mmCIF file of the C-alpha atoms, coordinates in Angstrom:
data_MODEL
# 
_entry.id   MODEL 
# 
loop_
_atom_site.group_PDB 
_atom_site.id 
_atom_site.type_symbol 
_atom_site.label_atom_id 
_atom_site.label_alt_id 
_atom_site.label_comp_id 
_atom_site.label_asym_id 
_atom_site.label_entity_id 
_atom_site.label_seq_id 
_atom_site.pdbx_PDB_ins_code 
_atom_site.Cartn_x 
_atom_site.Cartn_y 
_atom_site.Cartn_z 
_atom_site.occupancy 
_atom_site.B_iso_or_equiv 
_atom_site.pdbx_formal_charge 
_atom_site.auth_seq_id 
_atom_site.auth_comp_id 
_atom_site.auth_asym_id 
_atom_site.auth_atom_id 
_atom_site.pdbx_PDB_model_num 
ATOM 1   C CA . UNK A 1 1   ? 31.906 -45.099 30.387  1.00 0.00 ? 1   UNK A CA 1 
ATOM 2   C CA . UNK A 1 2   ? 34.021 -48.410 30.950  1.00 0.00 ? 2   UNK A CA 1 
ATOM 3   C CA . UNK A 1 3   ? 35.157 -50.262 28.066  1.00 0.00 ? 3   UNK A CA 1 
ATOM 4   C CA . UNK A 1 4   ? 32.789 -53.232 28.499  1.00 0.00 ? 4   UNK A CA 1 
ATOM 5   C CA . UNK A 1 5   ? 29.356 -51.136 29.158  1.00 0.00 ? 5   UNK A CA 1 
ATOM 6   C CA . UNK A 1 6   ? 31.003 -49.374 25.779  1.00 0.00 ? 6   UNK A CA 1 
ATOM 7   C CA . UNK A 1 7   ? 31.701 -53.351 24.198  1.00 0.00 ? 7   UNK A CA 1 
ATOM 8   C CA . UNK A 1 8   ? 28.132 -54.639 24.968  1.00 0.00 ? 8   UNK A CA 1 
ATOM 9   C CA . UNK A 1 9   ? 26.637 -51.212 23.524  1.00 0.00 ? 9   UNK A CA 1 
ATOM 10  C CA . UNK A 1 10  ? 28.313 -51.562 20.703  1.00 0.00 ? 10  UNK A CA 1 
ATOM 11  C CA . UNK A 1 11  ? 27.621 -55.270 20.031  1.00 0.00 ? 11  UNK A CA 1 
ATOM 12  C CA . UNK A 1 12  ? 23.911 -54.561 20.968  1.00 0.00 ? 12  UNK A CA 1 
ATOM 13  C CA . UNK A 1 13  ? 23.030 -52.654 18.265  1.00 0.00 ? 13  UNK A CA 1 
ATOM 14  C CA . UNK A 1 14  ? 25.409 -55.271 16.074  1.00 0.00 ? 14  UNK A CA 1 
ATOM 15  C CA . UNK A 1 15  ? 23.536 -57.997 17.571  1.00 0.00 ? 15  UNK A CA 1 
ATOM 16  C CA . UNK A 1 16  ? 20.197 -56.050 17.004  1.00 0.00 ? 16  UNK A CA 1 
ATOM 17  C CA . UNK A 1 17  ? 20.496 -54.578 13.734  1.00 0.00 ? 17  UNK A CA 1 
ATOM 18  C CA . UNK A 1 18  ? 22.776 -57.370 12.062  1.00 0.00 ? 18  UNK A CA 1 
ATOM 19  C CA . UNK A 1 19  ? 20.087 -59.027 9.425   1.00 0.00 ? 19  UNK A CA 1 
ATOM 20  C CA . UNK A 1 20  ? 21.295 -61.710 6.637   1.00 0.00 ? 20  UNK A CA 1 
ATOM 21  C CA . UNK A 1 21  ? 24.458 -63.368 8.788   1.00 0.00 ? 21  UNK A CA 1 
ATOM 22  C CA . UNK A 1 22  ? 28.249 -62.906 9.329   1.00 0.00 ? 22  UNK A CA 1 
ATOM 23  C CA . UNK A 1 23  ? 28.884 -60.762 6.031   1.00 0.00 ? 23  UNK A CA 1 
ATOM 24  C CA . UNK A 1 24  ? 26.061 -58.609 6.028   1.00 0.00 ? 24  UNK A CA 1 
ATOM 25  C CA . UNK A 1 25  ? 27.249 -57.417 9.115   1.00 0.00 ? 25  UNK A CA 1 
ATOM 26  C CA . UNK A 1 26  ? 30.489 -57.061 8.516   1.00 0.00 ? 26  UNK A CA 1 
ATOM 27  C CA . UNK A 1 27  ? 29.956 -53.070 7.782   1.00 0.00 ? 27  UNK A CA 1 
ATOM 28  C CA . UNK A 1 28  ? 28.216 -52.900 10.963  1.00 0.00 ? 28  UNK A CA 1 
ATOM 29  C CA . UNK A 1 29  ? 30.590 -54.846 12.963  1.00 0.00 ? 29  UNK A CA 1 
ATOM 30  C CA . UNK A 1 30  ? 33.426 -52.375 10.868  1.00 0.00 ? 30  UNK A CA 1 
ATOM 31  C CA . UNK A 1 31  ? 31.879 -48.933 11.917  1.00 0.00 ? 31  UNK A CA 1 
ATOM 32  C CA . UNK A 1 32  ? 31.530 -49.920 15.492  1.00 0.00 ? 32  UNK A CA 1 
ATOM 33  C CA . UNK A 1 33  ? 34.872 -50.626 16.575  1.00 0.00 ? 33  UNK A CA 1 
ATOM 34  C CA . UNK A 1 34  ? 37.565 -49.286 13.847  1.00 0.00 ? 34  UNK A CA 1 
ATOM 35  C CA . UNK A 1 35  ? 35.754 -46.045 13.772  1.00 0.00 ? 35  UNK A CA 1 
ATOM 36  C CA . UNK A 1 36  ? 36.220 -45.651 17.417  1.00 0.00 ? 36  UNK A CA 1 
ATOM 37  C CA . UNK A 1 37  ? 40.117 -46.896 16.962  1.00 0.00 ? 37  UNK A CA 1 
ATOM 38  C CA . UNK A 1 38  ? 39.341 -50.142 18.866  1.00 0.00 ? 38  UNK A CA 1 
ATOM 39  C CA . UNK A 1 39  ? 41.317 -52.291 16.248  1.00 0.00 ? 39  UNK A CA 1 
ATOM 40  C CA . UNK A 1 40  ? 43.066 -50.578 12.604  1.00 0.00 ? 40  UNK A CA 1 
ATOM 41  C CA . UNK A 1 41  ? 41.589 -51.255 9.552   1.00 0.00 ? 41  UNK A CA 1 
ATOM 42  C CA . UNK A 1 42  ? 44.352 -53.893 8.427   1.00 0.00 ? 42  UNK A CA 1 
ATOM 43  C CA . UNK A 1 43  ? 43.276 -55.943 12.098  1.00 0.00 ? 43  UNK A CA 1 
ATOM 44  C CA . UNK A 1 44  ? 39.703 -55.450 10.812  1.00 0.00 ? 44  UNK A CA 1 
ATOM 45  C CA . UNK A 1 45  ? 40.570 -57.238 7.323   1.00 0.00 ? 45  UNK A CA 1 
ATOM 46  C CA . UNK A 1 46  ? 42.930 -59.659 9.570   1.00 0.00 ? 46  UNK A CA 1 
ATOM 47  C CA . UNK A 1 47  ? 40.177 -60.732 12.104  1.00 0.00 ? 47  UNK A CA 1 
ATOM 48  C CA . UNK A 1 48  ? 37.497 -61.365 9.206   1.00 0.00 ? 48  UNK A CA 1 
ATOM 49  C CA . UNK A 1 49  ? 39.988 -64.109 7.511   1.00 0.00 ? 49  UNK A CA 1 
ATOM 50  C CA . UNK A 1 50  ? 40.656 -65.484 10.447  1.00 0.00 ? 50  UNK A CA 1 
ATOM 51  C CA . UNK A 1 51  ? 37.085 -65.672 11.475  1.00 0.00 ? 51  UNK A CA 1 
ATOM 52  C CA . UNK A 1 52  ? 36.720 -67.417 8.013   1.00 0.00 ? 52  UNK A CA 1 
ATOM 53  C CA . UNK A 1 53  ? 38.643 -70.044 8.406   1.00 0.00 ? 53  UNK A CA 1 
ATOM 54  C CA . UNK A 1 54  ? 37.549 -70.885 11.945  1.00 0.00 ? 54  UNK A CA 1 
ATOM 55  C CA . UNK A 1 55  ? 34.466 -73.201 12.250  1.00 0.00 ? 55  UNK A CA 1 
ATOM 56  C CA . UNK A 1 56  ? 31.557 -71.077 13.757  1.00 0.00 ? 56  UNK A CA 1 
ATOM 57  C CA . UNK A 1 57  ? 29.731 -67.843 12.184  1.00 0.00 ? 57  UNK A CA 1 
ATOM 58  C CA . UNK A 1 58  ? 31.855 -65.003 11.458  1.00 0.00 ? 58  UNK A CA 1 
ATOM 59  C CA . UNK A 1 59  ? 30.097 -62.666 13.490  1.00 0.00 ? 59  UNK A CA 1 
ATOM 60  C CA . UNK A 1 60  ? 30.327 -64.207 16.770  1.00 0.00 ? 60  UNK A CA 1 
ATOM 61  C CA . UNK A 1 61  ? 34.292 -65.486 15.845  1.00 0.00 ? 61  UNK A CA 1 
ATOM 62  C CA . UNK A 1 62  ? 34.936 -61.418 15.312  1.00 0.00 ? 62  UNK A CA 1 
ATOM 63  C CA . UNK A 1 63  ? 33.207 -61.131 18.356  1.00 0.00 ? 63  UNK A CA 1 
ATOM 64  C CA . UNK A 1 64  ? 35.359 -63.367 20.639  1.00 0.00 ? 64  UNK A CA 1 
ATOM 65  C CA . UNK A 1 65  ? 38.289 -62.057 19.008  1.00 0.00 ? 65  UNK A CA 1 
ATOM 66  C CA . UNK A 1 66  ? 37.526 -57.782 19.080  1.00 0.00 ? 66  UNK A CA 1 
ATOM 67  C CA . UNK A 1 67  ? 36.439 -58.828 22.354  1.00 0.00 ? 67  UNK A CA 1 
ATOM 68  C CA . UNK A 1 68  ? 39.576 -60.257 23.644  1.00 0.00 ? 68  UNK A CA 1 
ATOM 69  C CA . UNK A 1 69  ? 41.715 -57.671 22.025  1.00 0.00 ? 69  UNK A CA 1 
ATOM 70  C CA . UNK A 1 70  ? 39.471 -54.946 23.155  1.00 0.00 ? 70  UNK A CA 1 
ATOM 71  C CA . UNK A 1 71  ? 39.541 -55.757 26.842  1.00 0.00 ? 71  UNK A CA 1 
ATOM 72  C CA . UNK A 1 72  ? 42.973 -57.601 27.168  1.00 0.00 ? 72  UNK A CA 1 
ATOM 73  C CA . UNK A 1 73  ? 41.209 -60.446 28.331  1.00 0.00 ? 73  UNK A CA 1 
ATOM 74  C CA . UNK A 1 74  ? 38.978 -63.315 27.654  1.00 0.00 ? 74  UNK A CA 1 
ATOM 75  C CA . UNK A 1 75  ? 36.262 -61.339 29.555  1.00 0.00 ? 75  UNK A CA 1 
ATOM 76  C CA . UNK A 1 76  ? 35.764 -58.947 26.930  1.00 0.00 ? 76  UNK A CA 1 
ATOM 77  C CA . UNK A 1 77  ? 35.504 -62.318 24.872  1.00 0.00 ? 77  UNK A CA 1 
ATOM 78  C CA . UNK A 1 78  ? 32.869 -63.483 26.680  1.00 0.00 ? 78  UNK A CA 1 
ATOM 79  C CA . UNK A 1 79  ? 31.191 -59.607 26.786  1.00 0.00 ? 79  UNK A CA 1 
ATOM 80  C CA . UNK A 1 80  ? 30.867 -59.537 23.344  1.00 0.00 ? 80  UNK A CA 1 
ATOM 81  C CA . UNK A 1 81  ? 29.868 -63.320 22.280  1.00 0.00 ? 81  UNK A CA 1 
ATOM 82  C CA . UNK A 1 82  ? 27.294 -62.995 24.435  1.00 0.00 ? 82  UNK A CA 1 
ATOM 83  C CA . UNK A 1 83  ? 25.828 -59.659 23.794  1.00 0.00 ? 83  UNK A CA 1 
ATOM 84  C CA . UNK A 1 84  ? 26.136 -60.084 19.880  1.00 0.00 ? 84  UNK A CA 1 
ATOM 85  C CA . UNK A 1 85  ? 24.404 -63.599 20.446  1.00 0.00 ? 85  UNK A CA 1 
ATOM 86  C CA . UNK A 1 86  ? 21.332 -62.813 22.912  1.00 0.00 ? 86  UNK A CA 1 
ATOM 87  C CA . UNK A 1 87  ? 19.264 -60.319 20.684  1.00 0.00 ? 87  UNK A CA 1 
ATOM 88  C CA . UNK A 1 88  ? 19.259 -62.946 17.913  1.00 0.00 ? 88  UNK A CA 1 
ATOM 89  C CA . UNK A 1 89  ? 18.700 -65.641 20.129  1.00 0.00 ? 89  UNK A CA 1 
ATOM 90  C CA . UNK A 1 90  ? 15.744 -63.868 21.640  1.00 0.00 ? 90  UNK A CA 1 
ATOM 91  C CA . UNK A 1 91  ? 14.426 -62.575 18.067  1.00 0.00 ? 91  UNK A CA 1 
ATOM 92  C CA . UNK A 1 92  ? 14.246 -66.572 17.433  1.00 0.00 ? 92  UNK A CA 1 
ATOM 93  C CA . UNK A 1 93  ? 12.749 -67.854 20.221  1.00 0.00 ? 93  UNK A CA 1 
ATOM 94  C CA . UNK A 1 94  ? 9.331  -64.620 20.081  1.00 0.00 ? 94  UNK A CA 1 
ATOM 95  C CA . UNK A 1 95  ? 9.354  -65.143 16.626  1.00 0.00 ? 95  UNK A CA 1 
ATOM 96  C CA . UNK A 1 96  ? 9.269  -68.594 16.361  1.00 0.00 ? 96  UNK A CA 1 
ATOM 97  C CA . UNK A 1 97  ? 6.162  -68.518 18.493  1.00 0.00 ? 97  UNK A CA 1 
ATOM 98  C CA . UNK A 1 98  ? 4.466  -65.672 16.997  1.00 0.00 ? 98  UNK A CA 1 
ATOM 99  C CA . UNK A 1 99  ? 5.390  -66.925 12.966  1.00 0.00 ? 99  UNK A CA 1 
ATOM 100 C CA . UNK A 1 100 ? 4.053  -70.408 13.571  1.00 0.00 ? 100 UNK A CA 1 
ATOM 101 C CA . UNK A 1 101 ? 1.054  -68.632 14.672  1.00 0.00 ? 101 UNK A CA 1 
ATOM 102 C CA . UNK A 1 102 ? 0.407  -66.503 11.863  1.00 0.00 ? 102 UNK A CA 1 
ATOM 103 C CA . UNK A 1 103 ? 1.859  -68.275 9.285   1.00 0.00 ? 103 UNK A CA 1 
ATOM 104 C CA . UNK A 1 104 ? -0.587 -67.913 6.637   1.00 0.00 ? 104 UNK A CA 1 
ATOM 105 C CA . UNK A 1 105 ? -0.751 -64.014 7.426   1.00 0.00 ? 105 UNK A CA 1 
ATOM 106 C CA . UNK A 1 106 ? -0.139 -61.523 4.190   1.00 0.00 ? 106 UNK A CA 1 
ATOM 107 C CA . UNK A 1 107 ? 1.418  -59.071 6.162   1.00 0.00 ? 107 UNK A CA 1 
ATOM 108 C CA . UNK A 1 108 ? 3.603  -61.605 7.207   1.00 0.00 ? 108 UNK A CA 1 
ATOM 109 C CA . UNK A 1 109 ? 5.187  -62.676 4.187   1.00 0.00 ? 109 UNK A CA 1 
ATOM 110 C CA . UNK A 1 110 ? 4.695  -59.107 3.009   1.00 0.00 ? 110 UNK A CA 1 
ATOM 111 C CA . UNK A 1 111 ? 7.748  -58.531 5.575   1.00 0.00 ? 111 UNK A CA 1 
ATOM 112 C CA . UNK A 1 112 ? 9.619  -61.731 4.775   1.00 0.00 ? 112 UNK A CA 1 
ATOM 113 C CA . UNK A 1 113 ? 9.448  -60.867 0.795   1.00 0.00 ? 113 UNK A CA 1 
ATOM 114 C CA . UNK A 1 114 ? 10.781 -56.762 2.211   1.00 0.00 ? 114 UNK A CA 1 
ATOM 115 C CA . UNK A 1 115 ? 13.624 -58.275 3.833   1.00 0.00 ? 115 UNK A CA 1 
ATOM 116 C CA . UNK A 1 116 ? 15.166 -60.353 0.927   1.00 0.00 ? 116 UNK A CA 1 
ATOM 117 C CA . UNK A 1 117 ? 16.489 -57.142 -0.801  1.00 0.00 ? 117 UNK A CA 1 
ATOM 118 C CA . UNK A 1 118 ? 17.631 -55.733 2.893   1.00 0.00 ? 118 UNK A CA 1 
ATOM 119 C CA . UNK A 1 119 ? 19.946 -58.909 3.218   1.00 0.00 ? 119 UNK A CA 1 
ATOM 120 C CA . UNK A 1 120 ? 21.210 -59.133 -0.297  1.00 0.00 ? 120 UNK A CA 1 
ATOM 121 C CA . UNK A 1 121 ? 22.373 -55.544 0.132   1.00 0.00 ? 121 UNK A CA 1 
ATOM 122 C CA . UNK A 1 122 ? 24.066 -55.982 2.668   1.00 0.00 ? 122 UNK A CA 1 
ATOM 123 C CA . UNK A 1 123 ? 26.142 -58.799 2.051   1.00 0.00 ? 123 UNK A CA 1 
ATOM 124 C CA . UNK A 1 124 ? 26.710 -56.575 -1.290  1.00 0.00 ? 124 UNK A CA 1 
ATOM 125 C CA . UNK A 1 125 ? 28.011 -53.691 0.949   1.00 0.00 ? 125 UNK A CA 1 
ATOM 126 C CA . UNK A 1 126 ? 30.522 -56.469 2.873   1.00 0.00 ? 126 UNK A CA 1 
ATOM 127 C CA . UNK A 1 127 ? 32.166 -57.261 -0.260  1.00 0.00 ? 127 UNK A CA 1 
ATOM 128 C CA . UNK A 1 128 ? 32.500 -53.810 -1.515  1.00 0.00 ? 128 UNK A CA 1 
ATOM 129 C CA . UNK A 1 129 ? 33.819 -53.312 2.119   1.00 0.00 ? 129 UNK A CA 1 
ATOM 130 C CA . UNK A 1 130 ? 36.505 -55.899 1.592   1.00 0.00 ? 130 UNK A CA 1 
ATOM 131 C CA . UNK A 1 131 ? 37.931 -55.014 -1.234  1.00 0.00 ? 131 UNK A CA 1 
ATOM 132 C CA . UNK A 1 132 ? 40.490 -53.037 0.245   1.00 0.00 ? 132 UNK A CA 1 
ATOM 133 C CA . UNK A 1 133 ? 44.081 -52.496 -0.182  1.00 0.00 ? 133 UNK A CA 1 
ATOM 134 C CA . UNK A 1 134 ? 44.893 -55.328 2.359   1.00 0.00 ? 134 UNK A CA 1 
ATOM 135 C CA . UNK A 1 135 ? 42.715 -57.770 0.210   1.00 0.00 ? 135 UNK A CA 1 
ATOM 136 C CA . UNK A 1 136 ? 43.396 -56.230 -2.783  1.00 0.00 ? 136 UNK A CA 1 
ATOM 137 C CA . UNK A 1 137 ? 47.223 -55.118 -2.785  1.00 0.00 ? 137 UNK A CA 1 
ATOM 138 C CA . UNK A 1 138 ? 47.386 -55.405 -6.810  1.00 0.00 ? 138 UNK A CA 1 
ATOM 139 C CA . UNK A 1 139 ? 43.833 -54.355 -8.279  1.00 0.00 ? 139 UNK A CA 1 
ATOM 140 C CA . UNK A 1 140 ? 44.294 -56.271 -11.365 1.00 0.00 ? 140 UNK A CA 1 
ATOM 141 C CA . UNK A 1 141 ? 45.352 -59.310 -10.443 1.00 0.00 ? 141 UNK A CA 1 
ATOM 142 C CA . UNK A 1 142 ? 43.278 -60.126 -7.201  1.00 0.00 ? 142 UNK A CA 1 
ATOM 143 C CA . UNK A 1 143 ? 39.968 -58.971 -9.599  1.00 0.00 ? 143 UNK A CA 1 
ATOM 144 C CA . UNK A 1 144 ? 41.513 -61.262 -12.261 1.00 0.00 ? 144 UNK A CA 1 
ATOM 145 C CA . UNK A 1 145 ? 41.353 -64.425 -9.241  1.00 0.00 ? 145 UNK A CA 1 
ATOM 146 C CA . UNK A 1 146 ? 38.058 -63.494 -7.320  1.00 0.00 ? 146 UNK A CA 1 
ATOM 147 C CA . UNK A 1 147 ? 36.658 -63.649 -11.539 1.00 0.00 ? 147 UNK A CA 1 
ATOM 148 C CA . UNK A 1 148 ? 37.910 -66.436 -12.233 1.00 0.00 ? 148 UNK A CA 1 
ATOM 149 C CA . UNK A 1 149 ? 36.893 -68.355 -8.799  1.00 0.00 ? 149 UNK A CA 1 
ATOM 150 C CA . UNK A 1 150 ? 33.278 -66.622 -9.230  1.00 0.00 ? 150 UNK A CA 1 
ATOM 151 C CA . UNK A 1 151 ? 33.054 -68.365 -12.485 1.00 0.00 ? 151 UNK A CA 1 
ATOM 152 C CA . UNK A 1 152 ? 34.735 -71.532 -11.413 1.00 0.00 ? 152 UNK A CA 1 
ATOM 153 C CA . UNK A 1 153 ? 31.990 -71.459 -8.620  1.00 0.00 ? 153 UNK A CA 1 
ATOM 154 C CA . UNK A 1 154 ? 29.135 -70.077 -10.789 1.00 0.00 ? 154 UNK A CA 1 
ATOM 155 C CA . UNK A 1 155 ? 29.776 -71.680 -13.783 1.00 0.00 ? 155 UNK A CA 1 
ATOM 156 C CA . UNK A 1 156 ? 31.220 -75.451 -12.724 1.00 0.00 ? 156 UNK A CA 1 
ATOM 157 C CA . UNK A 1 157 ? 30.751 -78.006 -10.386 1.00 0.00 ? 157 UNK A CA 1 
ATOM 158 C CA . UNK A 1 158 ? 34.035 -77.425 -8.674  1.00 0.00 ? 158 UNK A CA 1 
ATOM 159 C CA . UNK A 1 159 ? 34.060 -77.909 -5.227  1.00 0.00 ? 159 UNK A CA 1 
ATOM 160 C CA . UNK A 1 160 ? 34.163 -74.969 -3.212  1.00 0.00 ? 160 UNK A CA 1 
ATOM 161 C CA . UNK A 1 161 ? 37.425 -76.325 -1.431  1.00 0.00 ? 161 UNK A CA 1 
ATOM 162 C CA . UNK A 1 162 ? 38.972 -76.989 -4.389  1.00 0.00 ? 162 UNK A CA 1 
ATOM 163 C CA . UNK A 1 163 ? 38.327 -73.218 -5.573  1.00 0.00 ? 163 UNK A CA 1 
ATOM 164 C CA . UNK A 1 164 ? 39.889 -71.643 -2.630  1.00 0.00 ? 164 UNK A CA 1 
ATOM 165 C CA . UNK A 1 165 ? 42.798 -74.270 -2.708  1.00 0.00 ? 165 UNK A CA 1 
ATOM 166 C CA . UNK A 1 166 ? 43.409 -72.697 -6.437  1.00 0.00 ? 166 UNK A CA 1 
ATOM 167 C CA . UNK A 1 167 ? 42.923 -69.254 -5.629  1.00 0.00 ? 167 UNK A CA 1 
ATOM 168 C CA . UNK A 1 168 ? 45.293 -69.458 -2.642  1.00 0.00 ? 168 UNK A CA 1 
ATOM 169 C CA . UNK A 1 169 ? 48.282 -71.429 -4.763  1.00 0.00 ? 169 UNK A CA 1 
ATOM 170 C CA . UNK A 1 170 ? 47.972 -68.652 -7.195  1.00 0.00 ? 170 UNK A CA 1 
ATOM 171 C CA . UNK A 1 171 ? 48.018 -65.794 -4.818  1.00 0.00 ? 171 UNK A CA 1 
ATOM 172 C CA . UNK A 1 172 ? 51.281 -67.906 -3.152  1.00 0.00 ? 172 UNK A CA 1 
ATOM 173 C CA . UNK A 1 173 ? 52.832 -67.732 -7.010  1.00 0.00 ? 173 UNK A CA 1 
ATOM 174 C CA . UNK A 1 174 ? 51.914 -64.452 -7.990  1.00 0.00 ? 174 UNK A CA 1 
ATOM 175 C CA . UNK A 1 175 ? 52.591 -62.465 -4.964  1.00 0.00 ? 175 UNK A CA 1 
# 
């Protein structure tokens, strides 16, 4: 099977089953691109970091980059990006029409209530996935930076950009 067909198949699965946004997709993306050996775990960590820094959804940004790396060209980027977006686009078009017609249904309300914990679990899974040696070279210091950043974000009104800058300066000084 050609690399393009494998790429389409991988990103169709990611696009179809990646509920909850980019962070919830990370575990699935990692399984589909690192396990077959397309990229290394270190490259995956770097791609996630770059995808977070660039404008746009993390799932689409990572698909664009991984498609380029896997195929060695722009066509791989285009194919991966379109393939990861296509299922969501089609589902949203259909679902918006369907939900607008059945928004008062107890079945629809129940489905959305059941999906919420799944999305939270997938995001928590992505957080645990990113807790590796590439992101946390010294667990004690890294966990402390993470905990302080969490507390600053959760308990104060400090803008997240300031927290990111403070964490970056701390990392620069410590590491």
